[in-house]
Short mmCIF file of C-alpha atoms in Angstrom, two decimals:
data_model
loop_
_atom_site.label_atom_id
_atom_site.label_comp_id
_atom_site.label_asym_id
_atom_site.label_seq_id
_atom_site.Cartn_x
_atom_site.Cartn_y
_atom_site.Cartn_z
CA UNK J 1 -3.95 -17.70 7.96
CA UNK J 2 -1.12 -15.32 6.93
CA UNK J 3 0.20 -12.57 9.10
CA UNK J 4 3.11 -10.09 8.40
CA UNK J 5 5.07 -8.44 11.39
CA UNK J 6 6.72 -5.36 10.91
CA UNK J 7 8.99 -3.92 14.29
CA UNK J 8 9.97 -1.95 16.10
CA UNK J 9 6.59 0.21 15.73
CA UNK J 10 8.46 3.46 16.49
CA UNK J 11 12.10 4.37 16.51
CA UNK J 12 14.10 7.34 17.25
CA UNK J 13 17.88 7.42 15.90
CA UNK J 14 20.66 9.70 15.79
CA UNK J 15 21.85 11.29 12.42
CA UNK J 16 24.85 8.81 11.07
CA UNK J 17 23.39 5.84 13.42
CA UNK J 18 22.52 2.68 11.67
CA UNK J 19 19.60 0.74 11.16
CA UNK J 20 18.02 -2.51 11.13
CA UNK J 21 14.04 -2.71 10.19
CA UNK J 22 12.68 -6.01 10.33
CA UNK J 23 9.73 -7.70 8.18
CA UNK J 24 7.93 -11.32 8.58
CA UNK J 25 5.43 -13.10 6.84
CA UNK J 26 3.83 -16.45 8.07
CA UNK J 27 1.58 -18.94 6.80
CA UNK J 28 2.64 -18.67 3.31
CA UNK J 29 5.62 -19.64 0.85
CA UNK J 30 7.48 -17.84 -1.67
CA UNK J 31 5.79 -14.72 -1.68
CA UNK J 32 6.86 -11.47 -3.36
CA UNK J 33 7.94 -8.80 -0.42
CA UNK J 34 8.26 -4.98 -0.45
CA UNK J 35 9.06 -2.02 1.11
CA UNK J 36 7.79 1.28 1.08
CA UNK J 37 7.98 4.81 2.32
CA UNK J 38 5.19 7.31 3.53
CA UNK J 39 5.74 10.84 3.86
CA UNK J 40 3.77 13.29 5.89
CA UNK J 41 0.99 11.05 5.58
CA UNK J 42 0.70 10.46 1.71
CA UNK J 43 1.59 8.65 -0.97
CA UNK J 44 3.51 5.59 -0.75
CA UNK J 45 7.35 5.63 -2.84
CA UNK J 46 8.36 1.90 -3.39
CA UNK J 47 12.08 1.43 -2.37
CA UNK J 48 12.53 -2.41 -2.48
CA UNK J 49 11.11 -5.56 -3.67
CA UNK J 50 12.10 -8.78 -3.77
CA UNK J 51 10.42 -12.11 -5.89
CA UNK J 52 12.21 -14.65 -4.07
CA UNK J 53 15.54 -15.29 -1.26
CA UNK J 54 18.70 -13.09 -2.39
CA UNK J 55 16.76 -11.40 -5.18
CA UNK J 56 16.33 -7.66 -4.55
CA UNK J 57 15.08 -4.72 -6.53
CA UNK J 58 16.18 -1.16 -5.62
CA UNK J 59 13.84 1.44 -7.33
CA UNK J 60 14.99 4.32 -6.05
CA UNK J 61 18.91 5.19 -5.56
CA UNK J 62 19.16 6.32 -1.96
CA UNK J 63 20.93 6.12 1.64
CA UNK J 64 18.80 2.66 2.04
CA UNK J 65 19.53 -1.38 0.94
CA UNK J 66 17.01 -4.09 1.89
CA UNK J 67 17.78 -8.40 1.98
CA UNK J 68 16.01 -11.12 2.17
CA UNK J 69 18.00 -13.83 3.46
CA UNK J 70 14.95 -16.50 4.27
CA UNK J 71 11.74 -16.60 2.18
CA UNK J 72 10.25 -15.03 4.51
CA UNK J 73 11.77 -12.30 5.80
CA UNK J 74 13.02 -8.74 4.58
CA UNK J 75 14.90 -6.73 6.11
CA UNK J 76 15.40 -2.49 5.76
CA UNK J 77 19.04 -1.31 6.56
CA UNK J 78 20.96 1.89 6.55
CA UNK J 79 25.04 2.27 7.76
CA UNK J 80 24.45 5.90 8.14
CA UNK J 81 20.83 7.41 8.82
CA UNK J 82 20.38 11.06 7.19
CA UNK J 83 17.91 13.40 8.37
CA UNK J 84 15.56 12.97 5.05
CA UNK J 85 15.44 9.08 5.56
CA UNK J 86 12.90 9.80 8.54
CA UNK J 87 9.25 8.49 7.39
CA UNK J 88 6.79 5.98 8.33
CA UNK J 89 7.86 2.48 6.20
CA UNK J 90 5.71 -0.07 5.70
CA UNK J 91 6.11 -3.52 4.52
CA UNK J 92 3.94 -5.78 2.29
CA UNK J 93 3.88 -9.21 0.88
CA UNK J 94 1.24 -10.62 -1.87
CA UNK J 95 1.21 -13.75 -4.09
CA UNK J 96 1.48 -13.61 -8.15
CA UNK J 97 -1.88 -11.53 -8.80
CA UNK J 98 -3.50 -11.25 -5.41
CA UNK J 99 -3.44 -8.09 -3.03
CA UNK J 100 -0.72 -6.84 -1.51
CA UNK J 101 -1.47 -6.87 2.77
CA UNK J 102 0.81 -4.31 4.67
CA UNK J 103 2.59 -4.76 8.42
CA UNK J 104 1.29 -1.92 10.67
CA UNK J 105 4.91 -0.03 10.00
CA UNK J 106 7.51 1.73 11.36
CA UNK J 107 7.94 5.64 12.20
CA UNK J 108 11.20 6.29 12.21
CA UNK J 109 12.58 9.64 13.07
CA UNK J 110 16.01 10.85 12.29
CA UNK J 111 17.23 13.37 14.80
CA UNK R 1 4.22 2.95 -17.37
CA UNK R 2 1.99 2.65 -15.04
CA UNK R 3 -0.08 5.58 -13.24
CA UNK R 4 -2.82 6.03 -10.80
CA UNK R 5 -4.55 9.52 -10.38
CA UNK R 6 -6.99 10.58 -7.33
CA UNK R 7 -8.16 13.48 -8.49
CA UNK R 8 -9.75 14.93 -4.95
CA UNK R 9 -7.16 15.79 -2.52
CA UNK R 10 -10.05 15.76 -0.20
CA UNK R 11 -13.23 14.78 0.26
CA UNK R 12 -16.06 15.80 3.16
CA UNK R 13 -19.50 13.91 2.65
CA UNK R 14 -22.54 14.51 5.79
CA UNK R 15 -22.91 11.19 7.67
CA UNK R 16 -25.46 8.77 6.40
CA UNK R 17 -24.83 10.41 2.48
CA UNK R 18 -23.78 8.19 -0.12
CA UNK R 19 -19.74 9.01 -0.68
CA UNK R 20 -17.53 8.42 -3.90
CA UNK R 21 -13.61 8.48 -3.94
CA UNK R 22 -12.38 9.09 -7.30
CA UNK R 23 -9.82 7.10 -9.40
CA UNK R 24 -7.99 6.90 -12.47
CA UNK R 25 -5.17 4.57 -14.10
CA UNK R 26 -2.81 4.06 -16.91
CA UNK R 27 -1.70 0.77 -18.03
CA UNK R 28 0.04 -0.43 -21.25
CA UNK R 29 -1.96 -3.61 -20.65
CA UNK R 30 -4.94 -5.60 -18.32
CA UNK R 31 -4.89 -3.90 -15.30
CA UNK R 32 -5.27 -5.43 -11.77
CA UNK R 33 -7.16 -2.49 -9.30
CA UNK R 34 -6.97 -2.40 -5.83
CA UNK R 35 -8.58 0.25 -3.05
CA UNK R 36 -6.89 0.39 0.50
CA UNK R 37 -7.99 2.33 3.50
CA UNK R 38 -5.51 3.91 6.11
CA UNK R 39 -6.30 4.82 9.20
CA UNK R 40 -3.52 7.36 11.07
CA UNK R 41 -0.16 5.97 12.39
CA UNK R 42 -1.51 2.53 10.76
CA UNK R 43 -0.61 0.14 7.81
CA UNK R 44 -3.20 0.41 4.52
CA UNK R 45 -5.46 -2.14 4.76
CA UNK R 46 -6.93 -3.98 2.07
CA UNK R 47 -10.70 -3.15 1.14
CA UNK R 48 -11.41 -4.75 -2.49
CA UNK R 49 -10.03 -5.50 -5.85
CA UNK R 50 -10.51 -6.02 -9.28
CA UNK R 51 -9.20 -8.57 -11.15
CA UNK R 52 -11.66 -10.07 -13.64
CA UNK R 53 -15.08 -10.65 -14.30
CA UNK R 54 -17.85 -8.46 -12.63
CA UNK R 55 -17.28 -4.98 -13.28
CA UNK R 56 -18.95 -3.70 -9.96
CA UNK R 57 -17.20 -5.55 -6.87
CA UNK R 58 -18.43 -5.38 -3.62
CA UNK R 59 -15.64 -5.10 -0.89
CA UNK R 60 -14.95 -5.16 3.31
CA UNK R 61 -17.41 -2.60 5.62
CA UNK R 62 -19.88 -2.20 2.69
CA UNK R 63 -17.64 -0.41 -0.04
CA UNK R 64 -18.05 -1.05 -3.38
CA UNK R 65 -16.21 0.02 -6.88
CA UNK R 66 -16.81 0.03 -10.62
CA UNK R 67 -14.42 -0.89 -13.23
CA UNK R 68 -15.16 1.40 -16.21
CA UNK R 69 -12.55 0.60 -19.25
CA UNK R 70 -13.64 2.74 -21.22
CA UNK R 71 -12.79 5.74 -18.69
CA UNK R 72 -10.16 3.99 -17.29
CA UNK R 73 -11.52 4.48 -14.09
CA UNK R 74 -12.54 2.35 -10.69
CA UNK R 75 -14.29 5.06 -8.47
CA UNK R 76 -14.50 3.83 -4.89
CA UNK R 77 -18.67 3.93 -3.50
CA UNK R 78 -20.74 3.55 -0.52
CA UNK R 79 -24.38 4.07 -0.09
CA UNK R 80 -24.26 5.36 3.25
CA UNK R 81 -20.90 6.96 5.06
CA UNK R 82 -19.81 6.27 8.75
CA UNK R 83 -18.20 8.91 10.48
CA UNK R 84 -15.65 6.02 11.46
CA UNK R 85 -14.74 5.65 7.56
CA UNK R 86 -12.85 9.26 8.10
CA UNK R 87 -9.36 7.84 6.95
CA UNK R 88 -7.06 7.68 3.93
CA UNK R 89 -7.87 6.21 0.97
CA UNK R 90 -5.88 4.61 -1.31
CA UNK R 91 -6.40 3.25 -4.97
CA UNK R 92 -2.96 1.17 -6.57
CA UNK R 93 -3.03 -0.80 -10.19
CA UNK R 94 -1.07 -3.41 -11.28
CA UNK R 95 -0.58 -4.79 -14.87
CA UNK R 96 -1.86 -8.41 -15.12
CA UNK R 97 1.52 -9.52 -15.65
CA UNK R 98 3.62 -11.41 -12.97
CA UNK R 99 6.33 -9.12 -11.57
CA UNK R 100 4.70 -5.96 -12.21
CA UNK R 101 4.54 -4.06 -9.13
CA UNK R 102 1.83 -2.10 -7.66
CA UNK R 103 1.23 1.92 -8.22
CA UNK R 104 -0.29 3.58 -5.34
CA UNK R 105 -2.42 6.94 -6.03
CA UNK R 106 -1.44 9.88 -3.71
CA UNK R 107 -4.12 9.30 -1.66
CA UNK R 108 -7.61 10.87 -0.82
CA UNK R 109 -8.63 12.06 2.58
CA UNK R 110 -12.21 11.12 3.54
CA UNK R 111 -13.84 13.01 5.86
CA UNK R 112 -17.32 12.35 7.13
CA UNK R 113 -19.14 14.71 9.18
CA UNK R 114 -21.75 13.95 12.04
#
């Protein structure tokens, strides 16, 4: 069966820091990988996604870059953190039509 | 462009009370419709879908959802609330075109009362 893992579950990071958020699928190939942002508790803004290795979509201009440098894996980064880029990310992964399933996500505060 | 509308900020149903969690979308084209549940601190996870087919799909922990075209709408249903389906709801579309990617509503906070 396929699982995603999404760590650290919590982080805490100094303004200007960087940062590394890492995504995993297994038990499937090739599939289509995202990553998203949830403020206060609400809606979901789509920042990345990515339809196959080296291939990454940006849809919102911002402090943030993601790669996928194996199928499987996505990773979140950030040379300097701002204050605003604190939030609770989330990853996800589906196949052509199907569902998307989500990692359990990240709460990252910027102090 | 796609667009997904949840109408009800909120929503408070008695326990044992049949509840409904509203949605609407906008699509250019066939759309794909998807409800997701979220409980606090937590990913979304995935409760049913509509693809094709059935118009009336039956989903995880006895949810169900109608696909109405004509009012562009797939409200989310169960006969009977739990006081542990208190969480946030989700609805998203996709168009039924590879590549497309989903649109999440802003959400709709459930809230059922012993």
């Amino acid at each position: 069966s396929q699982t995603i893992h999404q760590w650290p579950a919590t982080l805490v990071q100094p303004v200007g820091s960087p940062l590394s958020l890492e995504c995993t699928v297994e038990g499937t190939s090739n599939p289509n990988l995202y990553w998203y942002r949830q403020a206060a508790g609400r809606g979901l803004q789509l920042l990345f996604y990515s339809v196959g290795i080296g291939q990454i979509s940006s849809e919102v201009p911002q402090n943030l870059s993601a790669s996928r440098p194996q199928d499987r894996q996505f990773i979140l980064s950030s040379k300097k953190l701002l204050l605003s880029d604190s939030g609770f990310y989330l990853c996800a992964w589906n196949l052509q039509s199907g569902e998307a399933f989500f990692g359990q996500g990240t709460r990252l505060t910027v102090v | 462009a796609q667009s997904v509308a949840q109408p009800e900020d909120q929503v408070n149903v008695a326990e044992g009370n049949p509840l409904t969690v509203k949605c609407t979308y906008s699509v250019s084209g066939n759309p794909y419709l998807f409800w997701y549940v979220q409980y606090p601190n937590r990913g979304l996870q995935f409760l049913l879908k509509y693809i094709t087919g059935d118009n009336l799909v039956k989903g995880s922990y006895g949810f169900e959802a109608e696909f109405n075209k004509s009012q562009t709408s797939f409200h989310l249903k169960k006969p009977s609330a739990l006081v542990s389906d208190s969480a946030l709801y989700f609805c998203a579309v996709r168009e039924a075109s590879y590549g497309q990617n989903f649109v999440f509503g802003p959400g709709t906070r459930l809230s059922v009362l012993p």
